[in-house]
Amino acid sequence: MTKFSQAQSELTALLGDRLTLADGVRDVHGSDESWQPAVAPEAVAFPETTAEVAEIVKICSARGVPMIPYGIGSAVEGGIVATRGGLCIDLSGMHEIRAIHPEDLDAVVDAGVTHVALNERLEGSQLFFSVDPGAAATIGGMAATRASGSNAFRYGTMRENVLGLEVVLADGRVIHTSRRARKSAAGYDLTRLFVGSEGTLGIITAVTVRLHRVPEALSSAVCPFPDVAAAVKTVIQTIQAGIPLARMELLDEAALQAVNAYSGLDYAPAPTLFLEFQGTEQGVVEQSQRVARIAAEQGGTDFQWATDAAQRNKLWQARHDAYYAIIESRPGSRSVTTDVCVPISRLAECIAETRRDLQECSLPCPMLGHVGDGNFHVLFLVDPNRLEELAEAEHFNSRMVQRALDMEGTCSGEHGIGLGKREFLQQEHGAAWDVMRSIKATLDPQNVMNPGKVFAD
Amino acid sequence: MTKFSQAQSELTALLGDRLTLADGVRDVHGSDESWQPAVAPEAVAFPETTAEVAEIVKICSARGVPMIPYGIGSAVEGGIVATRGGLCIDLSGMHEIRAIHPEDLDAVVDAGVTHVALNERLEGSQLFFSVDPGAAATIGGMAATRASGSNAFRYGTMRENVLGLEVVLADGRVIHTSRRARKSAAGYDLTRLFVGSEGTLGIITAVTVRLHRVPEALSSAVCPFPDVAAAVKTVIQTIQAGIPLARMELLDEAALQAVNAYSGLDYAPAPTLFLEFQGTEQGVVEQSQRVARIAAEQGGTDFQWATDAAQRNKLWQARHDAYYAIIESRPGSRSVTTDVCVPISRLAECIAETRRDLQECSLPCPMLGHVGDGNFHVLFLVDPNRLEELAEAEHFNSRMVQRALDMEGTCSGEHGIGLGKREFLQQEHGAAWDVMRSIKATLDPQNVMNPGKVFAD
Ligand SMILES: Cc1cc2nc3c(=O)[nH]c(=O)nc-3n(C[C@H](O)[C@H](O)[C@H](O)COP(=O)(O)OP(=O)(O)OC[C@H]3O[C@@H](n4cnc5c(N)ncnc54)[C@H](O)[C@@H]3O)c2cc1C
Ligand SMILES: Cc1cc2nc3c(=O)[nH]c(=O)nc-3n(C[C@H](O)[C@H](O)[C@H](O)COP(=O)(O)OP(=O)(O)OC[C@H]3O[C@@H](n4cnc5c(N)ncnc54)[C@H](O)[C@@H]3O)c2cc1C
């Protein structure tokens, strides 16, 4: 009898048919968007309130049942794979927008609310929530992975955009990490401790997020460059000139071709920047002119502008779908997705060395990135059944991480550690890694909260 | 024989005359700017390198000697008072600016570098460090208290402006909490855990801070209002109109009179806003006009503008000196300084209720605040020898904190907990407070790192 089966009757008494052992449901919850082999949980729970989550956690903790919080499974490092069995806790049934405070520029949402749903709700209010990963991820999942996206350059990541969390701890206690004041110097910053903890310290049941005002004017553009280096130089010079762009995204030629094919577009097949300008009418015009001049010096002259909302949305939808587009470009493939981030001063060098290195790679490996933050992804498209392909991808991924660490960068700019980057985490942090482990041991002494993730056990 | 005296010979062997037991030096290190009664440490150490700090910590930990890190002692909650005896570790001898990376907009500094020194070094570079408490505090001390200042409204507090820390833990291990990449999703956010930990989790020996670009145009203004409510309404409407001001500071009539007297100025004796506009030339003009219109509706028409650097510096120096000015307004007094911060939507109500309440207070109690953040201070000027005055100040302070908590605010916007707010911290955080304590116990099991601060032991 597994630990879970000892807890099953109590869980059923609590949840009724919102606890399921059906194969189909378990299978869906056994893999995310990564290449990591699927392992289904023993059951899936669909709580609808914080109190229910707390009860579930108490029942599971009493029996030592591993618990895996689940948003929509869009993450890419295997964070929800049930490698230790146990119960998947799917937060999608907690989808209430609890409050919107326009005067305070914040909103309080259940963990299962997606960034898409929150922004739909905000339509017409002149406010928006800025963090925008390409998938329709839950805000709880995004807090858990410290997600970012194309807006992070201007508006920050989940680190900057979470004001407070409601969390169920491993022993079932419910805490609130912070009040709603904009700033506080009262005690340890538990908010930031749980942001990025990937379900290993507790289950996030609600998130207070910052909102931002929709800018007066918005304008987007796509511009091809003769080569990747020219595009990256344009980005760096733009940052250094202090031009306050909102978004600066790079797709290399292969990524752009995949996007063209997937989204039925006909952008020139070249390394391309996707840009967004925000501000006052006049500010946007000024910014655009300055960036156009910088780009022209690098051979980027063919700007395609999108100013009305429909055009802009189309452009950014294409960018957001790039991940899916790239995967479809090799049917049946999964992606080993790299995620390094380096200081801007090292970005050009890091990308150039990476591209030189990848000349020896036999796999398709398009590149794209939030280059304004120094963050870029190479997607190694592997046939998940061919171990030698996985090994090759892992080989080049390791080298990329090593290169980033040598340049004072990080192994993960935004995707998190999950199963895929546990060894890199230790290498990156050294003695600080031991501190992280000791915090994990303190808050989850039985190792039941998403065990085996972030740290190997 | 105290624990310290057992460690003394080893410390002397390590530091020579940079360990001192001289009364004068100990006394200076026994009190900060708060009203908390002074208690001198048993000795003061002046390390010059991280390695020395680590050695000191190892020696003290081995004997269970309390350690109190010390910047310049400008904090206002008694954080450096040696209530448990032990060794004060004065970081002022660590004052090297290790690196400035203009391309990455960051700098790496020793903990003992002051914000003033860093900004002096940056002069002419078009870059500046934004966090600006009124005292010439050390950047290590500012990280330790999660400090902010008048620039926080636009540029954030130390939470947003620290990229990484070098920390000596209670057992002498040295960790680096983060790399220099702008963002990272790799592991728990130890940087934010140590920012605001007030020396209770470890000793910060170096800080990597963000730098910002000096704006193209800058303009400051002072504007009196018929009453405090009118000034606060102006602030709230300005925020809600999305006008990107850099600074919005309020002084009530009593505070303004103290500033006039201290700095030899002749501002109208009325509740007054100190404002700063930053941006492009044109942007600053636009912002100023919009704010002037909002202010006029509230009866604030008498703007005094300061556009050249000398005038602006004079204006902000007067604001920064306000704390000293207020204390001098009652000779021999100390200040019981309140520090609540509430959501902007509650600010007007919070200030109004506070002022009504204070009508019954017999002490001088000028008010000033970083109102753009919802943060304000009442300074109760007490004769430290008269216990009934202290009791009265504490009484009104408690009521202010209670009011702020009832409005989803915090007991400390920027000053921290120290000795003065330990009970409020527990009240504010409930079960989350227990989590903080468990983290303290994990990282400092012997309770030697600034014991008795943040938590009563
Ligand atoms: C097309 C595509 C584009 C993407 N683009 C980006 C991007 O631009 N930037 C970016 O950062 N990421 C991106 N991602 C990755 C992914 O969207 C993010 O990691 C996202 O934050 C995951 O949210 P989720 O709701 O899907 O979480 P899940 O995948 O369900 O879970 C992720 C991790 O968080 C934990 N977790 C989930 N919910 C909770 C909770 N309530 N409490 C505690 N732990 C929880 C899980 O256990 C798991 O470890 C992209 C993914 C895809 C498929
Ligand atoms: C006139 C005046 C105006 C002020 N204005 C503001 C303001 O606008 N905003 C604001 O936030 N504060 C303000 N303060 C308070 C004060 O300046 C801040 O709290 C500042 O951050 C303290 O820095 P310090 O170097 O003086 O630290 P100290 O007072 O020496 O120490 C403060 C705390 O931090 C710990 N500490 C110090 N250095 C380290 C280190 N290297 N590692 C670990 N722990 C350490 C100490 O043990 C203590 O608990 C003001 C104070 C005055 C007197």
JSON list of N, CA and C in Angstrom, two decimals, chain A residues 225-250:
[
{"chain": "A", "resi": 225, "resn": "PHE", "atom": "N", "xyz": [17.83, 41.93, -39.54]},
{"chain": "A", "resi": 225, "resn": "PHE", "atom": "CA", "xyz": [19.24, 42.37, -39.53]},
{"chain": "A", "resi": 225, "resn": "PHE", "atom": "C", "xyz": [20.07, 41.42, -40.37]},
{"chain": "A", "resi": 226, "resn": "PRO", "atom": "N", "xyz": [21.21, 41.91, -40.84]},
{"chain": "A", "resi": 226, "resn": "PRO", "atom": "CA", "xyz": [22.07, 41.05, -41.66]},
{"chain": "A", "resi": 226, "resn": "PRO", "atom": "C", "xyz": [22.56, 39.83, -40.88]},
{"chain": "A", "resi": 227, "resn": "ASP", "atom": "N", "xyz": [22.82, 39.99, -39.57]},
{"chain": "A", "resi": 227, "resn": "ASP", "atom": "CA", "xyz": [23.21, 38.82, -38.77]},
{"chain": "A", "resi": 227, "resn": "ASP", "atom": "C", "xyz": [22.83, 39.06, -37.32]},
{"chain": "A", "resi": 228, "resn": "VAL", "atom": "N", "xyz": [22.95, 37.99, -36.51]},
{"chain": "A", "resi": 228, "resn": "VAL", "atom": "CA", "xyz": [22.55, 38.07, -35.11]},
{"chain": "A", "resi": 228, "resn": "VAL", "atom": "C", "xyz": [23.37, 39.11, -34.36]},
{"chain": "A", "resi": 229, "resn": "ALA", "atom": "N", "xyz": [24.66, 39.18, -34.68]},
{"chain": "A", "resi": 229, "resn": "ALA", "atom": "CA", "xyz": [25.53, 40.13, -33.97]},
{"chain": "A", "resi": 229, "resn": "ALA", "atom": "C", "xyz": [25.04, 41.56, -34.15]},
{"chain": "A", "resi": 230, "resn": "ALA", "atom": "N", "xyz": [24.60, 41.88, -35.35]},
{"chain": "A", "resi": 230, "resn": "ALA", "atom": "CA", "xyz": [24.11, 43.24, -35.62]},
{"chain": "A", "resi": 230, "resn": "ALA", "atom": "C", "xyz": [22.86, 43.54, -34.80]},
{"chain": "A", "resi": 231, "resn": "ALA", "atom": "N", "xyz": [21.98, 42.54, -34.70]},
{"chain": "A", "resi": 231, "resn": "ALA", "atom": "CA", "xyz": [20.76, 42.73, -33.92]},
{"chain": "A", "resi": 231, "resn": "ALA", "atom": "C", "xyz": [21.10, 42.94, -32.44]},
{"chain": "A", "resi": 232, "resn": "VAL", "atom": "N", "xyz": [22.01, 42.13, -31.93]},
{"chain": "A", "resi": 232, "resn": "VAL", "atom": "CA", "xyz": [22.39, 42.24, -30.52]},
{"chain": "A", "resi": 232, "resn": "VAL", "atom": "C", "xyz": [23.06, 43.58, -30.25]},
{"chain": "A", "resi": 233, "resn": "LYS", "atom": "N", "xyz": [23.90, 44.02, -31.16]},
{"chain": "A", "resi": 233, "resn": "LYS", "atom": "CA", "xyz": [24.54, 45.34, -30.98]},
{"chain": "A", "resi": 233, "resn": "LYS", "atom": "C", "xyz": [23.49, 46.44, -30.90]},
{"chain": "A", "resi": 234, "resn": "THR", "atom": "N", "xyz": [22.49, 46.33, -31.72]},
{"chain": "A", "resi": 234, "resn": "THR", "atom": "CA", "xyz": [21.41, 47.32, -31.69]},
{"chain": "A", "resi": 234, "resn": "THR", "atom": "C", "xyz": [20.75, 47.36, -30.32]},
{"chain": "A", "resi": 235, "resn": "VAL", "atom": "N", "xyz": [20.50, 46.18, -29.77]},
{"chain": "A", "resi": 235, "resn": "VAL", "atom": "CA", "xyz": [19.88, 46.10, -28.44]},
{"chain": "A", "resi": 235, "resn": "VAL", "atom": "C", "xyz": [20.77, 46.77, -27.40]},
{"chain": "A", "resi": 236, "resn": "ILE", "atom": "N", "xyz": [22.03, 46.41, -27.42]},
{"chain": "A", "resi": 236, "resn": "ILE", "atom": "CA", "xyz": [22.94, 46.91, -26.38]},
{"chain": "A", "resi": 236, "resn": "ILE", "atom": "C", "xyz": [23.08, 48.42, -26.48]},
{"chain": "A", "resi": 237, "resn": "GLN", "atom": "N", "xyz": [23.22, 48.92, -27.69]},
{"chain": "A", "resi": 237, "resn": "GLN", "atom": "CA", "xyz": [23.36, 50.38, -27.84]},
{"chain": "A", "resi": 237, "resn": "GLN", "atom": "C", "xyz": [22.08, 51.10, -27.44]},
{"chain": "A", "resi": 238, "resn": "THR", "atom": "N", "xyz": [20.96, 50.49, -27.69]},
{"chain": "A", "resi": 238, "resn": "THR", "atom": "CA", "xyz": [19.69, 51.09, -27.29]},
{"chain": "A", "resi": 238, "resn": "THR", "atom": "C", "xyz": [19.61, 51.20, -25.77]},
{"chain": "A", "resi": 239, "resn": "ILE", "atom": "N", "xyz": [19.98, 50.12, -25.10]},
{"chain": "A", "resi": 239, "resn": "ILE", "atom": "CA", "xyz": [19.96, 50.15, -23.63]},
{"chain": "A", "resi": 239, "resn": "ILE", "atom": "C", "xyz": [20.92, 51.21, -23.13]},
{"chain": "A", "resi": 240, "resn": "GLN", "atom": "N", "xyz": [22.10, 51.22, -23.72]},
{"chain": "A", "resi": 240, "resn": "GLN", "atom": "CA", "xyz": [23.12, 52.13, -23.20]},
{"chain": "A", "resi": 240, "resn": "GLN", "atom": "C", "xyz": [22.79, 53.59, -23.50]},
{"chain": "A", "resi": 241, "resn": "ALA", "atom": "N", "xyz": [22.01, 53.80, -24.53]},
{"chain": "A", "resi": 241, "resn": "ALA", "atom": "CA", "xyz": [21.57, 55.18, -24.78]},
{"chain": "A", "resi": 241, "resn": "ALA", "atom": "C", "xyz": [20.43, 55.56, -23.84]},
{"chain": "A", "resi": 242, "resn": "GLY", "atom": "N", "xyz": [19.98, 54.61, -23.03]},
{"chain": "A", "resi": 242, "resn": "GLY", "atom": "CA", "xyz": [18.92, 54.93, -22.06]},
{"chain": "A", "resi": 242, "resn": "GLY", "atom": "C", "xyz": [17.55, 55.10, -22.69]},
{"chain": "A", "resi": 243, "resn": "ILE", "atom": "N", "xyz": [17.35, 54.54, -23.86]},
{"chain": "A", "resi": 243, "resn": "ILE", "atom": "CA", "xyz": [16.03, 54.67, -24.50]},
{"chain": "A", "resi": 243, "resn": "ILE", "atom": "C", "xyz": [15.09, 53.67, -23.82]},
{"chain": "A", "resi": 244, "resn": "PRO", "atom": "N", "xyz": [14.00, 54.17, -23.25]},
{"chain": "A", "resi": 244, "resn": "PRO", "atom": "CA", "xyz": [13.18, 53.31, -22.40]},
{"chain": "A", "resi": 244, "resn": "PRO", "atom": "C", "xyz": [12.22, 52.42, -23.17]},
{"chain": "A", "resi": 245, "resn": "LEU", "atom": "N", "xyz": [12.76, 51.53, -24.00]},
{"chain": "A", "resi": 245, "resn": "LEU", "atom": "CA", "xyz": [11.89, 50.60, -24.72]},
{"chain": "A", "resi": 245, "resn": "LEU", "atom": "C", "xyz": [11.12, 49.71, -23.77]},
{"chain": "A", "resi": 246, "resn": "ALA", "atom": "N", "xyz": [9.99, 49.21, -24.25]},
{"chain": "A", "resi": 246, "resn": "ALA", "atom": "CA", "xyz": [9.22, 48.31, -23.41]},
{"chain": "A", "resi": 246, "resn": "ALA", "atom": "C", "xyz": [9.61, 46.86, -23.68]},
{"chain": "A", "resi": 247, "resn": "ARG", "atom": "N", "xyz": [9.83, 46.52, -24.92]},
{"chain": "A", "resi": 247, "resn": "ARG", "atom": "CA", "xyz": [10.17, 45.14, -25.26]},
{"chain": "A", "resi": 247, "resn": "ARG", "atom": "C", "xyz": [11.26, 45.10, -26.31]},
{"chain": "A", "resi": 248, "resn": "MET", "atom": "N", "xyz": [12.15, 44.15, -26.19]},
{"chain": "A", "resi": 248, "resn": "MET", "atom": "CA", "xyz": [13.19, 43.93, -27.18]},
{"chain": "A", "resi": 248, "resn": "MET", "atom": "C", "xyz": [13.44, 42.44, -27.28]},
{"chain": "A", "resi": 249, "resn": "GLU", "atom": "N", "xyz": [12.91, 41.83, -28.31]},
{"chain": "A", "resi": 249, "resn": "GLU", "atom": "CA", "xyz": [12.97, 40.39, -28.46]},
{"chain": "A", "resi": 249, "resn": "GLU", "atom": "C", "xyz": [13.73, 40.04, -29.73]},
{"chain": "A", "resi": 250, "resn": "LEU", "atom": "N", "xyz": [14.57, 39.02, -29.63]},
{"chain": "A", "resi": 250, "resn": "LEU", "atom": "CA", "xyz": [15.35, 38.59, -30.78]},
{"chain": "A", "resi": 250, "resn": "LEU", "atom": "C", "xyz": [14.92, 37.19, -31.21]}
]
